[in-house]
Amino acid sequence: MKPKGLSKTILITGSTSDIGRKIAIRFAKEGWNILCHYNSSRAKAVELKKVLIKYGGKHELLRADLSSKNQIQSFKNKLDKFNIDVLVNNAGTYTVSKYFSELTIEDITKTFMVNTFAPMIISPYLFMRMREHGFGRIVNISSIAAKYGGSGFSMHYGCSKRAIEGLTKTLAKEGAKSNVLVNTIRPGVIDTEFHKKFPKDMQKRISMIPLGKMGTPEDIAEMVFYLGSERNNFITNEIITIAGGE
Ligand SMILES: NC(=O)c1ccc[n+]([C@@H]2O[C@H](COP(=O)([O-])OP(=O)(O)OC[C@H]3O[C@@H](n4cnc5c(N)ncnc54)[C@H](OP(=O)(O)O)[C@@H]3O)[C@@H](O)[C@H]2O)c1
């Protein structure tokens, strides 16, 4: 284990999302080195790196389309040269909004490739190295859709998120004796660009939230920081819902 005080390194997939970006900034503020994964949003990734550099530390951008089997493999190979202490599986996709009876196997496969299969390949690989070092934290970003099943239009998404919660359980049990702590966060409705891609009646959706408002990316980043840093000594194999009471 690295002595306290030396910079640790975190890999955040989907760092170009609003939630991923806030997670990156939260850790950078504490002196961490950030590996920022992105796919299509190169400009956002470059801009994020500029922000992170202001806090010091070493930051790198890594591109991979996690819906591609070959790119998942080459992304994994690229990680070889880094000593990664913490992994946040945050990249996610909804691919298409279709009623469950209309979904094709391609729609479902693409969603699962990004949300589930990529984390199922990358996390065990990093896990084995974390275990050797005697320190590791993995935070999987699921969704409230895994808790309630979402709507009839999100079967593919909700099921893929439910599956990543299963990954949490396996790794948490295997990592417990080696100080590798693994947890799931289930965000509820968070105010991000995601909701602009698939417009719906947001006021109606917000009225279903007991606290009567959307969460912010910072609400999620704060919990990721707690679970994903040395602050967390005794929480593993948990699902934390951050959803305003839903
Ligand atoms: N916003 C919410 O209300 C909410 C609620 C529950 C759970 N979540 C989860 O929280 C996470 C972040 O959500 P968000 O709302 O901040 O952002 P988002 O708009 O869902 O952003 C998606 C992120 O995933 C990456 N991504 C998408 N397809 C990819 C692919 N094929 N290969 C690699 N990366 C890919 C994107 O990278 P590029 O842009 O670089 O392509 C982007 O960084 C997601 O896992 C989402 O499911 C969000």
mmCIF file of C-alpha atoms and ligand atoms in Angstrom:
data_model
loop_
_atom_site.group_PDB
_atom_site.id
_atom_site.type_symbol
_atom_site.label_atom_id
_atom_site.label_comp_id
_atom_site.label_asym_id
_atom_site.label_seq_id
_atom_site.Cartn_x
_atom_site.Cartn_y
_atom_site.Cartn_z
ATOM 1 C CA MET A 1 0.000 0.000 0.000
ATOM 2 C CA LYS A 2 1.264 3.476 -0.832
ATOM 3 C CA PRO A 3 1.999 5.596 2.243
ATOM 4 C CA LYS A 4 -0.694 8.184 2.951
ATOM 5 C CA GLY A 5 0.062 11.535 1.402
ATOM 6 C CA LEU A 6 1.433 10.187 -1.890
ATOM 7 C CA SER A 7 -0.890 10.885 -4.788
ATOM 8 C CA LYS A 8 -3.225 8.106 -5.708
ATOM 9 C CA THR A 9 -4.682 7.502 -9.144
ATOM 10 C CA ILE A 10 -8.322 7.142 -10.119
ATOM 11 C CA LEU A 11 -9.781 5.984 -13.422
ATOM 12 C CA ILE A 12 -13.209 7.458 -14.188
ATOM 13 C CA THR A 13 -15.028 6.060 -17.192
ATOM 14 C CA GLY A 14 -17.339 8.525 -18.916
ATOM 15 C CA SER A 15 -15.501 11.484 -17.368
ATOM 16 C CA THR A 16 -17.093 13.662 -20.056
ATOM 17 C CA SER A 17 -20.557 13.228 -18.550
ATOM 18 C CA ASP A 18 -21.750 15.849 -16.070
ATOM 19 C CA ILE A 19 -21.472 13.365 -13.194
ATOM 20 C CA GLY A 20 -18.070 12.042 -14.342
ATOM 21 C CA ARG A 21 -16.697 15.564 -14.658
ATOM 22 C CA LYS A 22 -17.708 16.491 -11.096
ATOM 23 C CA ILE A 23 -16.190 13.266 -9.770
ATOM 24 C CA ALA A 24 -12.911 14.092 -11.533
ATOM 25 C CA ILE A 25 -12.832 17.622 -10.114
ATOM 26 C CA ARG A 26 -13.689 16.394 -6.599
ATOM 27 C CA PHE A 27 -10.736 13.989 -6.550
ATOM 28 C CA ALA A 28 -8.358 16.441 -8.277
ATOM 29 C CA LYS A 29 -9.062 18.996 -5.543
ATOM 30 C CA GLU A 30 -7.651 16.472 -3.049
ATOM 31 C CA GLY A 31 -4.454 16.034 -5.076
ATOM 32 C CA TRP A 32 -5.332 12.838 -6.946
ATOM 33 C CA ASN A 33 -4.090 11.909 -10.417
ATOM 34 C CA ILE A 34 -7.025 11.433 -12.770
ATOM 35 C CA LEU A 35 -7.305 9.102 -15.756
ATOM 36 C CA CYS A 36 -10.230 10.514 -17.714
ATOM 37 C CA HIS A 37 -11.897 8.062 -20.046
ATOM 38 C CA TYR A 38 -14.126 9.424 -22.821
ATOM 39 C CA ASN A 39 -15.558 8.248 -26.097
ATOM 40 C CA SER A 40 -17.130 10.771 -28.478
ATOM 41 C CA SER A 41 -16.765 14.002 -26.472
ATOM 42 C CA ARG A 42 -13.115 14.816 -27.149
ATOM 43 C CA ALA A 43 -13.578 18.582 -26.734
ATOM 44 C CA LYS A 44 -15.176 18.104 -23.294
ATOM 45 C CA ALA A 45 -12.327 15.800 -22.257
ATOM 46 C CA VAL A 46 -9.672 18.295 -23.333
ATOM 47 C CA GLU A 47 -11.468 21.088 -21.476
ATOM 48 C CA LEU A 48 -11.768 18.921 -18.356
ATOM 49 C CA LYS A 49 -8.047 18.181 -18.389
ATOM 50 C CA LYS A 50 -7.324 21.924 -18.478
ATOM 51 C CA VAL A 51 -9.480 22.390 -15.370
ATOM 52 C CA LEU A 52 -7.835 19.458 -13.551
ATOM 53 C CA ILE A 53 -4.303 20.695 -14.240
ATOM 54 C CA LYS A 54 -5.053 23.784 -12.127
ATOM 55 C CA TYR A 55 -5.228 21.540 -9.052
ATOM 56 C CA GLY A 56 -1.838 19.922 -9.739
ATOM 57 C CA GLY A 57 -1.414 16.153 -10.135
ATOM 58 C CA LYS A 58 -0.989 14.163 -13.331
ATOM 59 C CA HIS A 59 -3.988 13.752 -15.592
ATOM 60 C CA GLU A 60 -4.411 11.770 -18.794
ATOM 61 C CA LEU A 61 -7.151 11.291 -21.349
ATOM 62 C CA LEU A 62 -7.952 7.785 -22.579
ATOM 63 C CA ARG A 63 -10.384 7.173 -25.421
ATOM 64 C CA ALA A 64 -12.398 3.994 -25.950
ATOM 65 C CA ASP A 65 -15.749 3.087 -27.418
ATOM 66 C CA LEU A 66 -16.971 0.650 -24.790
ATOM 67 C CA SER A 67 -19.680 -0.680 -27.093
ATOM 68 C CA SER A 68 -16.920 -2.344 -29.141
ATOM 69 C CA LYS A 69 -15.442 -5.661 -28.049
ATOM 70 C CA ASN A 70 -12.068 -4.825 -29.622
ATOM 71 C CA GLN A 71 -11.912 -1.409 -28.021
ATOM 72 C CA ILE A 72 -12.742 -2.780 -24.569
ATOM 73 C CA GLN A 73 -9.794 -5.139 -24.995
ATOM 74 C CA SER A 74 -7.395 -2.447 -26.234
ATOM 75 C CA PHE A 75 -8.555 -0.077 -23.461
ATOM 76 C CA LYS A 76 -7.760 -2.761 -20.907
ATOM 77 C CA ASN A 77 -4.303 -3.192 -22.442
ATOM 78 C CA LYS A 78 -3.691 0.569 -22.251
ATOM 79 C CA LEU A 79 -4.312 0.456 -18.488
ATOM 80 C CA ASP A 80 -1.266 -1.802 -18.020
ATOM 81 C CA LYS A 81 1.126 1.077 -17.549
ATOM 82 C CA PHE A 82 -0.847 2.782 -14.768
ATOM 83 C CA ASN A 83 -0.998 1.985 -11.084
ATOM 84 C CA ILE A 84 -4.724 2.499 -10.537
ATOM 85 C CA ASP A 85 -5.998 2.697 -6.955
ATOM 86 C CA VAL A 86 -9.621 3.508 -7.655
ATOM 87 C CA LEU A 87 -12.025 2.748 -10.477
ATOM 88 C CA VAL A 88 -15.365 4.448 -11.036
ATOM 89 C CA ASN A 89 -17.543 2.668 -13.579
ATOM 90 C CA ASN A 90 -19.557 5.704 -14.590
ATOM 91 C CA ALA A 91 -19.860 5.504 -18.401
ATOM 92 C CA GLY A 92 -23.410 4.627 -19.282
ATOM 93 C CA THR A 93 -25.775 4.580 -22.184
ATOM 94 C CA TYR A 94 -29.473 4.321 -22.773
ATOM 95 C CA THR A 95 -28.932 3.794 -26.542
ATOM 96 C CA VAL A 96 -32.584 4.020 -27.594
ATOM 97 C CA SER A 97 -35.901 4.849 -26.013
ATOM 98 C CA LYS A 98 -38.198 2.012 -27.064
ATOM 99 C CA TYR A 99 -41.055 0.197 -25.412
ATOM 100 C CA PHE A 100 -39.753 -3.149 -24.115
ATOM 101 C CA SER A 101 -41.633 -5.160 -26.725
ATOM 102 C CA GLU A 102 -39.899 -3.202 -29.527
ATOM 103 C CA LEU A 103 -36.319 -3.662 -28.360
ATOM 104 C CA THR A 104 -34.031 -5.632 -30.666
ATOM 105 C CA ILE A 105 -31.212 -7.860 -29.535
ATOM 106 C CA GLU A 106 -28.826 -5.251 -31.004
ATOM 107 C CA ASP A 107 -30.360 -2.487 -28.819
ATOM 108 C CA ILE A 108 -30.022 -4.646 -25.740
ATOM 109 C CA THR A 109 -26.506 -5.837 -26.577
ATOM 110 C CA LYS A 110 -25.203 -2.309 -27.176
ATOM 111 C CA THR A 111 -26.606 -1.114 -23.850
ATOM 112 C CA PHE A 112 -25.126 -4.071 -22.015
ATOM 113 C CA MET A 113 -21.739 -3.687 -23.736
ATOM 114 C CA VAL A 114 -21.236 -0.193 -22.275
ATOM 115 C CA ASN A 115 -23.122 -0.461 -18.982
ATOM 116 C CA THR A 116 -22.282 -4.020 -17.987
ATOM 117 C CA PHE A 117 -19.858 -6.016 -20.147
ATOM 118 C CA ALA A 118 -17.123 -3.356 -20.251
ATOM 119 C CA PRO A 119 -17.166 -3.006 -16.416
ATOM 120 C CA MET A 120 -17.196 -6.814 -16.149
ATOM 121 C CA ILE A 121 -13.949 -7.000 -18.146
ATOM 122 C CA ILE A 122 -12.146 -3.921 -16.839
ATOM 123 C CA SER A 123 -13.032 -4.172 -13.133
ATOM 124 C CA PRO A 124 -11.753 -7.726 -12.506
ATOM 125 C CA TYR A 125 -8.522 -6.856 -14.310
ATOM 126 C CA LEU A 126 -7.885 -3.796 -12.114
ATOM 127 C CA PHE A 127 -9.228 -5.609 -9.059
ATOM 128 C CA MET A 128 -6.475 -8.249 -9.261
ATOM 129 C CA ARG A 129 -3.826 -5.534 -9.270
ATOM 130 C CA MET A 130 -5.498 -3.616 -6.427
ATOM 131 C CA ARG A 131 -5.570 -6.803 -4.395
ATOM 132 C CA GLU A 132 -1.836 -7.294 -4.915
ATOM 133 C CA HIS A 133 -1.206 -3.743 -3.651
ATOM 134 C CA GLY A 134 -3.483 -4.188 -0.639
ATOM 135 C CA PHE A 135 -5.582 -1.139 -1.484
ATOM 136 C CA GLY A 136 -8.411 -0.530 -3.906
ATOM 137 C CA ARG A 137 -11.813 1.067 -4.203
ATOM 138 C CA ILE A 138 -14.365 0.454 -6.942
ATOM 139 C CA VAL A 139 -17.563 2.459 -7.247
ATOM 140 C CA ASN A 140 -20.178 1.306 -9.730
ATOM 141 C CA ILE A 141 -22.737 3.838 -10.929
ATOM 142 C CA SER A 142 -26.078 2.097 -11.228
ATOM 143 C CA SER A 143 -29.462 3.839 -11.344
ATOM 144 C CA ILE A 144 -32.743 4.169 -9.522
ATOM 145 C CA ALA A 145 -34.068 2.259 -12.561
ATOM 146 C CA ALA A 146 -32.417 -0.837 -11.065
ATOM 147 C CA LYS A 147 -34.456 -0.354 -7.894
ATOM 148 C CA TYR A 148 -37.877 0.160 -9.452
ATOM 149 C CA GLY A 149 -37.400 -1.251 -12.949
ATOM 150 C CA GLY A 150 -37.776 2.174 -14.556
ATOM 151 C CA SER A 151 -40.508 2.668 -17.111
ATOM 152 C CA GLY A 152 -41.649 0.314 -19.869
ATOM 153 C CA PHE A 153 -39.164 2.195 -22.066
ATOM 154 C CA SER A 154 -36.095 1.416 -19.987
ATOM 155 C CA MET A 155 -36.044 -2.353 -19.606
ATOM 156 C CA HIS A 156 -32.651 -2.658 -21.343
ATOM 157 C CA TYR A 157 -31.140 0.143 -19.251
ATOM 158 C CA GLY A 158 -32.583 -0.973 -15.903
ATOM 159 C CA CYS A 159 -31.510 -4.584 -16.426
ATOM 160 C CA SER A 160 -27.983 -3.567 -17.407
ATOM 161 C CA LYS A 161 -27.684 -1.477 -14.253
ATOM 162 C CA ARG A 162 -29.066 -4.298 -12.135
ATOM 163 C CA ALA A 163 -26.322 -6.512 -13.526
ATOM 164 C CA ILE A 164 -23.552 -4.125 -12.515
ATOM 165 C CA GLU A 165 -24.906 -4.361 -8.973
ATOM 166 C CA GLY A 166 -24.221 -8.097 -9.197
ATOM 167 C CA LEU A 167 -20.635 -7.331 -10.168
ATOM 168 C CA THR A 168 -20.355 -5.212 -7.007
ATOM 169 C CA LYS A 169 -21.352 -8.194 -4.868
ATOM 170 C CA THR A 170 -18.832 -10.606 -6.372
ATOM 171 C CA LEU A 171 -15.902 -8.194 -6.182
ATOM 172 C CA ALA A 172 -16.801 -6.921 -2.707
ATOM 173 C CA LYS A 173 -16.763 -10.433 -1.280
ATOM 174 C CA GLU A 174 -13.499 -11.302 -3.020
ATOM 175 C CA GLY A 175 -11.831 -8.019 -2.027
ATOM 176 C CA ALA A 176 -12.847 -7.807 1.614
ATOM 177 C CA LYS A 177 -9.696 -9.449 2.998
ATOM 178 C CA SER A 178 -7.375 -7.318 0.871
ATOM 179 C CA ASN A 179 -8.739 -3.837 1.541
ATOM 180 C CA VAL A 180 -10.445 -3.648 -1.840
ATOM 181 C CA LEU A 181 -13.848 -2.132 -1.088
ATOM 182 C CA VAL A 182 -16.540 -2.198 -3.740
ATOM 183 C CA ASN A 183 -19.851 -0.363 -3.671
ATOM 184 C CA THR A 184 -22.743 0.736 -5.850
ATOM 185 C CA ILE A 185 -24.326 4.159 -6.062
ATOM 186 C CA ARG A 186 -27.846 4.408 -7.452
ATOM 187 C CA PRO A 187 -28.509 7.965 -8.592
ATOM 188 C CA GLY A 188 -32.096 9.092 -8.919
ATOM 189 C CA VAL A 189 -32.989 11.945 -11.251
ATOM 190 C CA ILE A 190 -29.843 14.074 -11.530
ATOM 191 C CA ASP A 191 -29.744 17.354 -13.402
ATOM 192 C CA THR A 192 -27.483 16.449 -16.351
ATOM 193 C CA GLU A 193 -27.433 16.663 -20.151
ATOM 194 C CA PHE A 194 -28.704 13.073 -20.220
ATOM 195 C CA HIS A 195 -32.289 14.260 -19.751
ATOM 196 C CA LYS A 196 -32.031 16.606 -22.746
ATOM 197 C CA LYS A 197 -31.164 13.653 -25.016
ATOM 198 C CA PHE A 198 -34.404 11.889 -24.124
ATOM 199 C CA PRO A 199 -36.913 14.656 -23.395
ATOM 200 C CA LYS A 200 -39.847 13.800 -21.196
ATOM 201 C CA ASP A 201 -42.185 15.703 -18.901
ATOM 202 C CA MET A 202 -39.564 16.606 -16.291
ATOM 203 C CA GLN A 203 -41.972 18.518 -14.049
ATOM 204 C CA LYS A 204 -44.147 15.427 -13.757
ATOM 205 C CA ARG A 205 -41.085 13.278 -13.056
ATOM 206 C CA ILE A 206 -39.787 15.725 -10.419
ATOM 207 C CA SER A 207 -43.184 15.770 -8.699
ATOM 208 C CA MET A 208 -42.649 12.055 -7.949
ATOM 209 C CA ILE A 209 -39.486 12.811 -5.927
ATOM 210 C CA PRO A 210 -40.228 13.280 -2.202
ATOM 211 C CA LEU A 211 -37.682 16.120 -1.886
ATOM 212 C CA GLY A 212 -39.356 17.790 -4.870
ATOM 213 C CA LYS A 213 -36.183 18.471 -6.863
ATOM 214 C CA MET A 214 -33.524 16.857 -9.020
ATOM 215 C CA GLY A 215 -30.157 15.997 -7.534
ATOM 216 C CA THR A 216 -26.946 17.621 -8.726
ATOM 217 C CA PRO A 217 -23.822 15.943 -10.144
ATOM 218 C CA GLU A 218 -22.039 17.202 -7.007
ATOM 219 C CA ASP A 219 -24.420 15.161 -4.819
ATOM 220 C CA ILE A 220 -23.145 12.032 -6.559
ATOM 221 C CA ALA A 221 -19.496 13.133 -6.708
ATOM 222 C CA GLU A 222 -19.400 13.721 -2.954
ATOM 223 C CA MET A 223 -20.521 10.151 -2.216
ATOM 224 C CA VAL A 224 -18.153 8.715 -4.830
ATOM 225 C CA PHE A 225 -15.347 10.603 -3.114
ATOM 226 C CA TYR A 226 -16.283 9.199 0.270
ATOM 227 C CA LEU A 227 -16.661 5.604 -0.911
ATOM 228 C CA GLY A 228 -13.723 5.784 -3.314
ATOM 229 C CA SER A 229 -11.070 7.328 -1.088
ATOM 230 C CA GLU A 230 -9.168 6.319 2.047
ATOM 231 C CA ARG A 231 -11.969 7.916 4.063
ATOM 232 C CA ASN A 232 -13.931 4.767 3.490
ATOM 233 C CA ASN A 233 -12.617 2.038 5.752
ATOM 234 C CA PHE A 234 -15.676 -0.005 6.578
ATOM 235 C CA ILE A 235 -18.266 0.217 3.812
ATOM 236 C CA THR A 236 -18.261 -2.476 1.184
ATOM 237 C CA ASN A 237 -20.877 -4.445 -0.768
ATOM 238 C CA GLU A 238 -23.448 -1.690 -0.291
ATOM 239 C CA ILE A 239 -25.935 0.003 -2.545
ATOM 240 C CA ILE A 240 -26.350 3.683 -1.708
ATOM 241 C CA THR A 241 -29.382 5.329 -3.269
ATOM 242 C CA ILE A 242 -29.112 9.101 -3.793
ATOM 243 C CA ALA A 243 -32.548 9.954 -5.080
ATOM 244 C CA GLY A 244 -34.233 12.579 -2.899
ATOM 245 C CA GLY A 245 -36.214 9.970 -0.993
ATOM 246 C CA GLU A 246 -37.331 7.795 -3.915
HETATM 247 N N1 LIG B 1 -28.465 11.754 -15.009
HETATM 248 C C1 LIG B 1 -29.234 10.947 -14.305
HETATM 249 O O1 LIG B 1 -30.363 11.306 -13.892
HETATM 250 C C2 LIG B 1 -28.762 9.554 -13.978
HETATM 251 C C3 LIG B 1 -29.599 8.749 -13.198
HETATM 252 C C4 LIG B 1 -29.201 7.461 -12.874
HETATM 253 C C5 LIG B 1 -27.970 6.997 -13.319
HETATM 254 N N2 LIG B 1 -27.172 7.793 -14.093
HETATM 255 C C6 LIG B 1 -25.901 7.228 -14.549
HETATM 256 O O2 LIG B 1 -24.841 8.107 -14.218
HETATM 257 C C7 LIG B 1 -23.786 8.000 -15.204
HETATM 258 C C8 LIG B 1 -23.455 9.377 -15.743
HETATM 259 O O3 LIG B 1 -24.641 9.950 -16.253
HETATM 260 P P1 LIG B 1 -24.760 11.473 -16.764
HETATM 261 O O4 LIG B 1 -26.194 11.813 -16.746
HETATM 262 O O5 LIG B 1 -23.790 12.333 -16.025
HETATM 263 O O6 LIG B 1 -24.190 11.422 -18.247
HETATM 264 P P2 LIG B 1 -24.613 10.802 -19.635
HETATM 265 O O7 LIG B 1 -25.141 11.879 -20.481
HETATM 266 O O8 LIG B 1 -25.419 9.584 -19.453
HETATM 267 O O9 LIG B 1 -23.118 10.490 -20.190
HETATM 268 C C9 LIG B 1 -22.741 9.269 -20.612
HETATM 269 C C10 LIG B 1 -21.220 9.076 -20.434
HETATM 270 O O10 LIG B 1 -20.910 7.750 -20.841
HETATM 271 C C11 LIG B 1 -20.012 7.786 -21.928
HETATM 272 N N3 LIG B 1 -20.414 6.814 -22.948
HETATM 273 C C12 LIG B 1 -21.628 6.696 -23.561
HETATM 274 N N4 LIG B 1 -21.560 5.731 -24.526
HETATM 275 C C13 LIG B 1 -20.296 5.267 -24.508
HETATM 276 C C14 LIG B 1 -19.586 4.308 -25.278
HETATM 277 N N5 LIG B 1 -20.160 3.649 -26.296
HETATM 278 N N6 LIG B 1 -18.291 4.073 -24.975
HETATM 279 C C15 LIG B 1 -17.681 4.732 -23.967
HETATM 280 N N7 LIG B 1 -18.274 5.680 -23.223
HETATM 281 C C16 LIG B 1 -19.563 5.944 -23.491
HETATM 282 C C17 LIG B 1 -20.098 9.195 -22.532
HETATM 283 O O11 LIG B 1 -18.838 9.518 -23.141
HETATM 284 P P3 LIG B 1 -18.725 10.524 -24.412
HETATM 285 O O12 LIG B 1 -19.665 11.670 -24.144
HETATM 286 O O13 LIG B 1 -17.286 10.943 -24.394
HETATM 287 O O14 LIG B 1 -19.092 9.750 -25.618
HETATM 288 C C18 LIG B 1 -20.405 10.032 -21.294
HETATM 289 O O15 LIG B 1 -19.210 10.386 -20.637
HETATM 290 C C19 LIG B 1 -24.315 7.022 -16.262
HETATM 291 O O16 LIG B 1 -23.836 5.725 -15.989
HETATM 292 C C20 LIG B 1 -25.823 7.063 -16.064
HETATM 293 O O17 LIG B 1 -26.443 5.872 -16.481
HETATM 294 C C21 LIG B 1 -27.550 9.051 -14.437
#
